[in-house]
Amino acid sequence: MTHTTTRQGDGTITVSPTNEANQSATIIICHGLGDTSEGFVDVAEHLSSKLPYVKFILPTAPTQKVTMNMGMQMPSWYDIVGLDKRSNEFCNGIDISQQRLLSIIGSEMDAGIKRNRIVLAGFSQGGALSLYTGLQLPTNDGGCDELAGIVVMSGYLPHSSAFNISNGLEKTPIFHGHGEADPLVRLENAEESKSTVMEKGATDYTLKTYAGLAHSVNPTEIADVLVFLQKVLPADDKCKIQLKDPSEMSIKELKAAIAKAGLGRQAVGLMEKKEFIDLVKRHRDGKL
C-alpha cells in the first residue's frame, strides 16, 4: 500500500504516503458547494497511486446559509447570491476560507514543504476558492515562490473586482478543465475568468473543455489533471519533508506514527521506547 487515508473530526481527510518520509509535495483539494471532503477522496486516492510522494489534504467547508439556495444551510466556502456576473461579486465569507487555505499551506511549509511544491486544486466553488487564493498569496520584500500550480475543475474567478495577482505570482501554472454542457457554471464563465486572470497578469493559463460534460468531472479530465500534476510536481527526493527524529518523539507520537504506517503487527510485544524508535527508523529507511 503506497498511501494511508485518515479522517479528522473537523471533516478533513488526508491521503498521504504510508511512509511519511517519502513526502516531497502537497496537493490541497477543495470540494464544491454542498459537498464535503468525501466527495473527492476517491480522486485523491487515485492520484496518490500515481504520485506516491504527494500528500493530499481535503478540508471540508463550514456549514452555513447559502442565499442562492433559499438560505439553506450546507457546506460552503462562501455565500453565493447567484450565478450571474453581478451576483458573483457578493462572496461573503470568502476571506475566512482564504485564510484557512493559507493556514494549511503555512503548516505544510513549517513541516518543510516549499511553496513551489504545493498545488491548490478544487471543483466548482472549491476551484473558484483555489484560483482566488492561489494567485493572491502574501509576498514579502525578499520575494517568494509561487505555488507549483493551481487546478480548477468546473470553476470560475469569484469576486473579480477585489482580485489582483500578487507581485511575482504571475507565472503560476493554471489548469482549468470545464464541461461544455455545464448548466451551472457555464463555459462562458470559464472563458471570462481566464480572460480576466490573464488581463491581471497571469501568463500560464490553460483552459481545456470537454464535450458533453455537465457540472462534473470525468476520467478524461482527471487524466489531464494527472498529466498537469506530473509536470508541475515531478518526483524530487531533494524536496522530501524533514520529519521529527524518532529519538526525539514521545511514546504517543511513536505509536501514532506506527499506527499510521500500518506497523501494528510488528509492534506487538514491544515494551521499551528504544524498540519503538528502532521500528519507526527502519520503516522510514525502507527496511520494512
Tab-separated table of C-alpha atoms in Angstrom:
chain	number	residue	atom	x	y	z
A	1	MET	CA	0.000	0.000	0.000
A	2	THR	CA	1.504	3.325	-1.121
A	3	HIS	CA	-0.823	5.640	0.780
A	4	THR	CA	-2.795	5.922	4.007
A	5	THR	CA	-6.152	7.689	4.306
A	6	THR	CA	-7.044	9.328	7.617
A	7	ARG	CA	-10.124	11.290	8.693
A	8	GLN	CA	-10.205	14.059	11.287
A	9	GLY	CA	-13.078	15.278	13.411
A	10	ASP	CA	-13.360	18.568	11.521
A	11	GLY	CA	-14.066	16.766	8.242
A	12	THR	CA	-10.546	16.996	6.866
A	13	ILE	CA	-9.312	13.904	5.014
A	14	THR	CA	-5.612	13.297	4.443
A	15	VAL	CA	-4.231	10.865	1.876
A	16	SER	CA	-0.513	10.602	2.480
A	17	PRO	CA	2.405	8.315	1.665
A	18	THR	CA	2.339	5.344	4.020
A	19	ASN	CA	5.978	6.121	4.738
A	20	GLU	CA	5.764	9.782	5.732
A	21	ALA	CA	9.461	10.215	4.975
A	22	ASN	CA	8.684	9.878	1.254
A	23	GLN	CA	6.569	13.044	1.057
A	24	SER	CA	8.067	15.759	-1.127
A	25	ALA	CA	4.934	17.664	-2.218
A	26	THR	CA	1.394	18.562	-1.121
A	27	ILE	CA	-1.882	18.974	-3.018
A	28	ILE	CA	-4.875	20.606	-1.326
A	29	ILE	CA	-8.266	19.748	-2.881
A	30	CYS	CA	-11.377	21.820	-2.093
A	31	HIS	CA	-14.814	20.327	-2.782
A	32	GLY	CA	-17.800	22.037	-4.364
A	33	LEU	CA	-20.888	23.666	-2.832
A	34	GLY	CA	-22.966	21.319	-0.672
A	35	ASP	CA	-20.359	18.556	-0.781
A	36	THR	CA	-17.697	17.502	1.742
A	37	SER	CA	-14.159	16.198	1.551
A	38	GLU	CA	-15.609	12.715	0.990
A	39	GLY	CA	-16.685	13.811	-2.487
A	40	PHE	CA	-13.118	13.820	-3.798
A	41	VAL	CA	-11.367	11.233	-1.645
A	42	ASP	CA	-11.585	8.611	-4.429
A	43	VAL	CA	-9.947	11.050	-6.842
A	44	ALA	CA	-7.215	11.824	-4.298
A	45	GLU	CA	-6.522	8.132	-3.707
A	46	HIS	CA	-6.367	7.501	-7.462
A	47	LEU	CA	-3.940	10.377	-7.973
A	48	SER	CA	-1.934	9.231	-4.962
A	49	SER	CA	-1.333	5.859	-6.605
A	50	LYS	CA	0.316	7.734	-9.497
A	51	LEU	CA	2.036	10.340	-7.307
A	52	PRO	CA	3.231	8.283	-4.303
A	53	TYR	CA	5.378	11.148	-2.972
A	54	VAL	CA	2.452	13.562	-2.600
A	55	LYS	CA	0.343	14.244	0.474
A	56	PHE	CA	-3.265	15.190	-0.318
A	57	ILE	CA	-5.234	17.355	2.104
A	58	LEU	CA	-9.016	17.593	1.629
A	59	PRO	CA	-10.674	20.087	4.007
A	60	THR	CA	-14.448	20.360	4.452
A	61	ALA	CA	-16.105	23.773	4.205
A	62	PRO	CA	-18.088	25.187	7.145
A	63	THR	CA	-21.838	24.673	7.110
A	64	GLN	CA	-23.603	27.973	6.521
A	65	LYS	CA	-26.597	29.561	4.838
A	66	VAL	CA	-26.426	29.951	1.055
A	67	THR	CA	-28.563	32.739	-0.377
A	68	MET	CA	-28.864	31.180	-3.831
A	69	ASN	CA	-30.323	28.017	-2.304
A	70	MET	CA	-33.091	29.841	-0.424
A	71	GLY	CA	-30.952	30.284	2.659
A	72	MET	CA	-30.500	26.561	3.237
A	73	GLN	CA	-27.520	25.573	5.329
A	74	MET	CA	-24.885	23.431	3.651
A	75	PRO	CA	-21.107	23.101	3.407
A	76	SER	CA	-19.981	26.228	1.579
A	77	TRP	CA	-16.701	28.098	1.271
A	78	TYR	CA	-18.611	31.379	0.992
A	79	ASP	CA	-22.116	32.639	0.304
A	80	ILE	CA	-23.367	32.553	-3.274
A	81	VAL	CA	-26.070	35.062	-4.165
A	82	GLY	CA	-26.440	33.982	-7.792
A	83	LEU	CA	-24.577	32.739	-10.843
A	84	ASP	CA	-24.680	35.925	-12.924
A	85	LYS	CA	-21.673	38.244	-13.112
A	86	ARG	CA	-23.104	40.885	-10.782
A	87	SER	CA	-24.134	38.364	-8.111
A	88	ASN	CA	-20.682	36.812	-8.283
A	89	GLU	CA	-19.299	39.917	-6.590
A	90	PHE	CA	-21.108	39.040	-3.348
A	91	CYS	CA	-18.997	36.311	-1.744
A	92	ASN	CA	-19.457	36.810	1.989
A	93	GLY	CA	-17.073	34.524	3.859
A	94	ILE	CA	-14.502	34.051	1.104
A	95	ASP	CA	-11.839	35.865	3.135
A	96	ILE	CA	-12.274	33.397	6.000
A	97	SER	CA	-11.908	30.404	3.685
A	98	GLN	CA	-8.942	32.075	2.030
A	99	GLN	CA	-7.257	32.343	5.423
A	100	ARG	CA	-7.983	28.687	6.101
A	101	LEU	CA	-6.139	27.648	2.952
A	102	LEU	CA	-3.268	29.959	3.843
A	103	SER	CA	-3.097	28.252	7.242
A	104	ILE	CA	-2.899	24.803	5.636
A	105	ILE	CA	-0.206	25.994	3.248
A	106	GLY	CA	1.682	27.527	6.175
A	107	SER	CA	1.542	24.294	8.164
A	108	GLU	CA	2.950	22.326	5.239
A	109	MET	CA	5.731	24.869	4.794
A	110	ASP	CA	6.517	24.684	8.512
A	111	ALA	CA	6.916	20.938	8.037
A	112	GLY	CA	9.498	21.508	5.311
A	113	ILE	CA	7.470	21.548	2.072
A	114	LYS	CA	8.352	24.581	-0.030
A	115	ARG	CA	5.583	26.673	-1.567
A	116	ASN	CA	6.687	25.684	-5.079
A	117	ARG	CA	5.956	22.070	-4.134
A	118	ILE	CA	2.318	22.806	-3.242
A	119	VAL	CA	-0.728	22.757	-5.549
A	120	LEU	CA	-4.161	24.207	-4.804
A	121	ALA	CA	-6.987	22.360	-6.551
A	122	GLY	CA	-10.751	22.322	-6.391
A	123	PHE	CA	-14.087	21.632	-8.030
A	124	SER	CA	-16.711	24.327	-8.744
A	125	GLN	CA	-16.816	26.631	-5.702
A	126	GLY	CA	-13.695	24.904	-4.386
A	127	GLY	CA	-11.930	25.559	-7.683
A	128	ALA	CA	-13.020	29.187	-7.506
A	129	LEU	CA	-11.562	29.498	-3.995
A	130	SER	CA	-8.312	27.842	-5.109
A	131	LEU	CA	-7.906	30.235	-8.041
A	132	TYR	CA	-8.765	33.278	-5.928
A	133	THR	CA	-6.387	32.250	-3.137
A	134	GLY	CA	-3.503	30.781	-5.109
A	135	LEU	CA	-2.795	33.906	-7.123
A	136	GLN	CA	-3.128	36.274	-4.165
A	137	LEU	CA	-0.728	34.642	-1.710
A	138	PRO	CA	1.068	37.108	0.526
A	139	THR	CA	4.588	38.012	-0.556
A	140	ASN	CA	7.447	39.841	1.120
A	141	ASP	CA	10.224	42.180	0.104
A	142	GLY	CA	12.572	39.278	-0.446
A	143	GLY	CA	10.168	37.696	-2.896
A	144	CYS	CA	8.631	34.292	-2.557
A	145	ASP	CA	7.969	31.250	-4.670
A	146	GLU	CA	4.650	30.858	-6.416
A	147	LEU	CA	2.708	27.645	-5.973
A	148	ALA	CA	3.673	24.714	-8.160
A	149	GLY	CA	0.279	25.122	-9.790
A	150	ILE	CA	-3.471	25.627	-9.491
A	151	VAL	CA	-6.143	23.196	-10.727
A	152	VAL	CA	-9.670	24.456	-11.378
A	153	MET	CA	-12.396	21.953	-12.311
A	154	SER	CA	-15.740	23.433	-13.419
A	155	GLY	CA	-14.846	26.608	-11.567
A	156	TYR	CA	-14.558	30.348	-12.101
A	157	LEU	CA	-12.997	33.520	-10.717
A	158	PRO	CA	-15.082	34.846	-7.792
A	159	HIS	CA	-15.221	38.430	-6.519
A	160	SER	CA	-13.209	39.653	-9.517
A	161	SER	CA	-13.497	43.331	-8.531
A	162	ALA	CA	-11.292	42.637	-5.491
A	163	PHE	CA	-8.908	40.290	-7.315
A	164	ASN	CA	-5.309	41.170	-8.093
A	165	ILE	CA	-2.374	38.854	-8.656
A	166	SER	CA	0.346	39.212	-6.033
A	167	ASN	CA	3.641	40.505	-7.377
A	168	GLY	CA	5.817	37.599	-8.510
A	169	LEU	CA	2.999	35.055	-8.870
A	170	GLU	CA	2.107	35.845	-12.490
A	171	LYS	CA	3.840	32.726	-13.839
A	172	THR	CA	1.909	30.288	-11.619
A	173	PRO	CA	0.741	27.433	-13.916
A	174	ILE	CA	-3.052	27.073	-14.031
A	175	PHE	CA	-5.050	24.155	-15.458
A	176	HIS	CA	-8.774	24.795	-15.843
A	177	GLY	CA	-10.972	21.920	-17.003
A	178	HIS	CA	-14.590	22.672	-17.883
A	179	GLY	CA	-17.555	20.801	-19.329
A	180	GLU	CA	-19.031	22.288	-22.498
A	181	ALA	CA	-22.519	21.251	-21.324
A	182	ASP	CA	-22.215	22.688	-17.817
A	183	PRO	CA	-25.615	24.273	-16.995
A	184	LEU	CA	-24.499	25.791	-13.656
A	185	VAL	CA	-21.113	27.342	-14.268
A	186	ARG	CA	-21.437	27.930	-17.972
A	187	LEU	CA	-18.484	27.714	-20.308
A	188	GLU	CA	-18.730	31.456	-20.932
A	189	ASN	CA	-17.998	31.993	-17.227
A	190	ALA	CA	-14.843	29.913	-17.517
A	191	GLU	CA	-13.717	31.764	-20.627
A	192	GLU	CA	-14.356	35.134	-18.991
A	193	SER	CA	-12.492	34.020	-15.879
A	194	LYS	CA	-9.457	33.096	-17.957
A	195	SER	CA	-9.568	36.438	-19.762
A	196	THR	CA	-9.799	38.394	-16.512
A	197	VAL	CA	-6.979	36.480	-14.834
A	198	MET	CA	-4.708	36.939	-17.842
A	199	GLU	CA	-5.583	40.635	-18.061
A	200	LYS	CA	-4.430	40.867	-14.452
A	201	GLY	CA	-1.042	39.483	-15.499
A	202	ALA	CA	-1.181	35.663	-15.479
A	203	THR	CA	0.972	34.123	-18.212
A	204	ASP	CA	0.312	30.377	-17.948
A	205	TYR	CA	-3.435	29.629	-18.015
A	206	THR	CA	-4.714	26.526	-19.827
A	207	LEU	CA	-8.476	26.168	-20.294
A	208	LYS	CA	-9.455	22.748	-21.646
A	209	THR	CA	-13.075	21.921	-22.418
A	210	TYR	CA	-14.864	18.559	-22.556
A	211	ALA	CA	-17.690	17.902	-24.994
A	212	GLY	CA	-20.922	16.679	-23.396
A	213	LEU	CA	-19.650	17.083	-19.839
A	214	ALA	CA	-22.079	18.783	-17.445
A	215	HIS	CA	-21.209	20.138	-13.986
A	216	SER	CA	-18.960	17.240	-13.083
A	217	VAL	CA	-15.621	15.617	-13.821
A	218	ASN	CA	-14.916	12.559	-15.938
A	219	PRO	CA	-11.976	10.134	-16.330
A	220	THR	CA	-10.590	12.088	-19.284
A	221	GLU	CA	-10.389	15.285	-17.262
A	222	ILE	CA	-8.830	13.517	-14.274
A	223	ALA	CA	-6.244	12.013	-16.636
A	224	ASP	CA	-5.450	15.516	-17.909
A	225	VAL	CA	-5.187	16.788	-14.340
A	226	LEU	CA	-2.716	13.989	-13.598
A	227	VAL	CA	-0.559	14.962	-16.583
A	228	PHE	CA	-0.536	18.558	-15.350
A	229	LEU	CA	0.378	17.492	-11.803
A	230	GLN	CA	3.184	15.245	-13.016
A	231	LYS	CA	4.566	18.208	-14.946
A	232	VAL	CA	4.441	20.778	-12.142
A	233	LEU	CA	5.222	18.326	-9.306
A	234	PRO	CA	7.777	15.829	-10.628
A	235	ALA	CA	9.368	13.402	-8.181
A	236	ASP	CA	12.264	15.077	-6.393
A	237	ASP	CA	13.935	13.384	-3.439
A	238	LYS	CA	15.779	16.622	-2.618
A	239	CYS	CA	12.439	18.107	-1.553
A	240	LYS	CA	11.473	15.392	0.920
A	241	ILE	CA	9.853	16.528	4.140
A	242	GLN	CA	12.011	16.850	7.233
A	243	LEU	CA	10.372	14.692	9.873
A	244	LYS	CA	10.972	14.779	13.588
A	245	ASP	CA	13.732	12.400	14.594
A	246	PRO	CA	12.149	9.269	16.151
A	247	SER	CA	14.568	9.502	19.065
A	248	GLU	CA	13.018	12.894	19.911
A	249	MET	CA	9.417	11.659	19.684
A	250	SER	CA	7.240	10.809	22.663
A	251	ILE	CA	5.768	7.332	23.097
A	252	LYS	CA	2.415	8.755	21.974
A	253	GLU	CA	3.971	10.193	18.805
A	254	LEU	CA	5.815	6.962	18.095
A	255	LYS	CA	2.673	4.881	18.469
A	256	ALA	CA	0.751	7.274	16.215
A	257	ALA	CA	3.458	7.005	13.540
A	258	ILE	CA	3.432	3.222	13.836
A	259	ALA	CA	-0.350	3.057	13.529
A	260	LYS	CA	-0.402	5.391	10.507
A	261	ALA	CA	2.252	3.281	8.796
A	262	GLY	CA	0.286	0.076	9.391
A	263	LEU	CA	3.005	-1.423	11.542
A	264	GLY	CA	0.731	-2.631	14.326
A	265	ARG	CA	1.709	-6.294	13.955
A	266	GLN	CA	5.416	-5.522	14.037
A	267	ALA	CA	4.877	-3.508	17.232
A	268	VAL	CA	3.211	-6.372	19.117
A	269	GLY	CA	5.303	-7.314	22.121
A	270	LEU	CA	7.456	-4.191	22.092
A	271	MET	CA	7.923	-2.730	25.557
A	272	GLU	CA	10.864	-0.355	25.566
A	273	LYS	CA	10.773	3.087	23.931
A	274	LYS	CA	14.010	2.334	22.083
A	275	GLU	CA	12.242	-0.599	20.395
A	276	PHE	CA	9.504	1.706	19.078
A	277	ILE	CA	12.151	4.175	17.917
A	278	ASP	CA	14.006	1.447	16.037
A	279	LEU	CA	10.799	0.258	14.360
A	280	VAL	CA	9.955	3.750	13.084
A	281	LYS	CA	13.532	4.331	11.910
A	282	ARG	CA	13.634	1.056	9.984
A	283	HIS	CA	10.323	1.882	8.340
A	284	ARG	CA	11.491	5.327	7.262
A	285	ASP	CA	14.716	3.841	5.899
A	286	GLY	CA	12.699	1.418	3.752
A	287	LYS	CA	13.923	-1.644	5.586
A	288	LEU	CA	10.417	-2.965	6.376
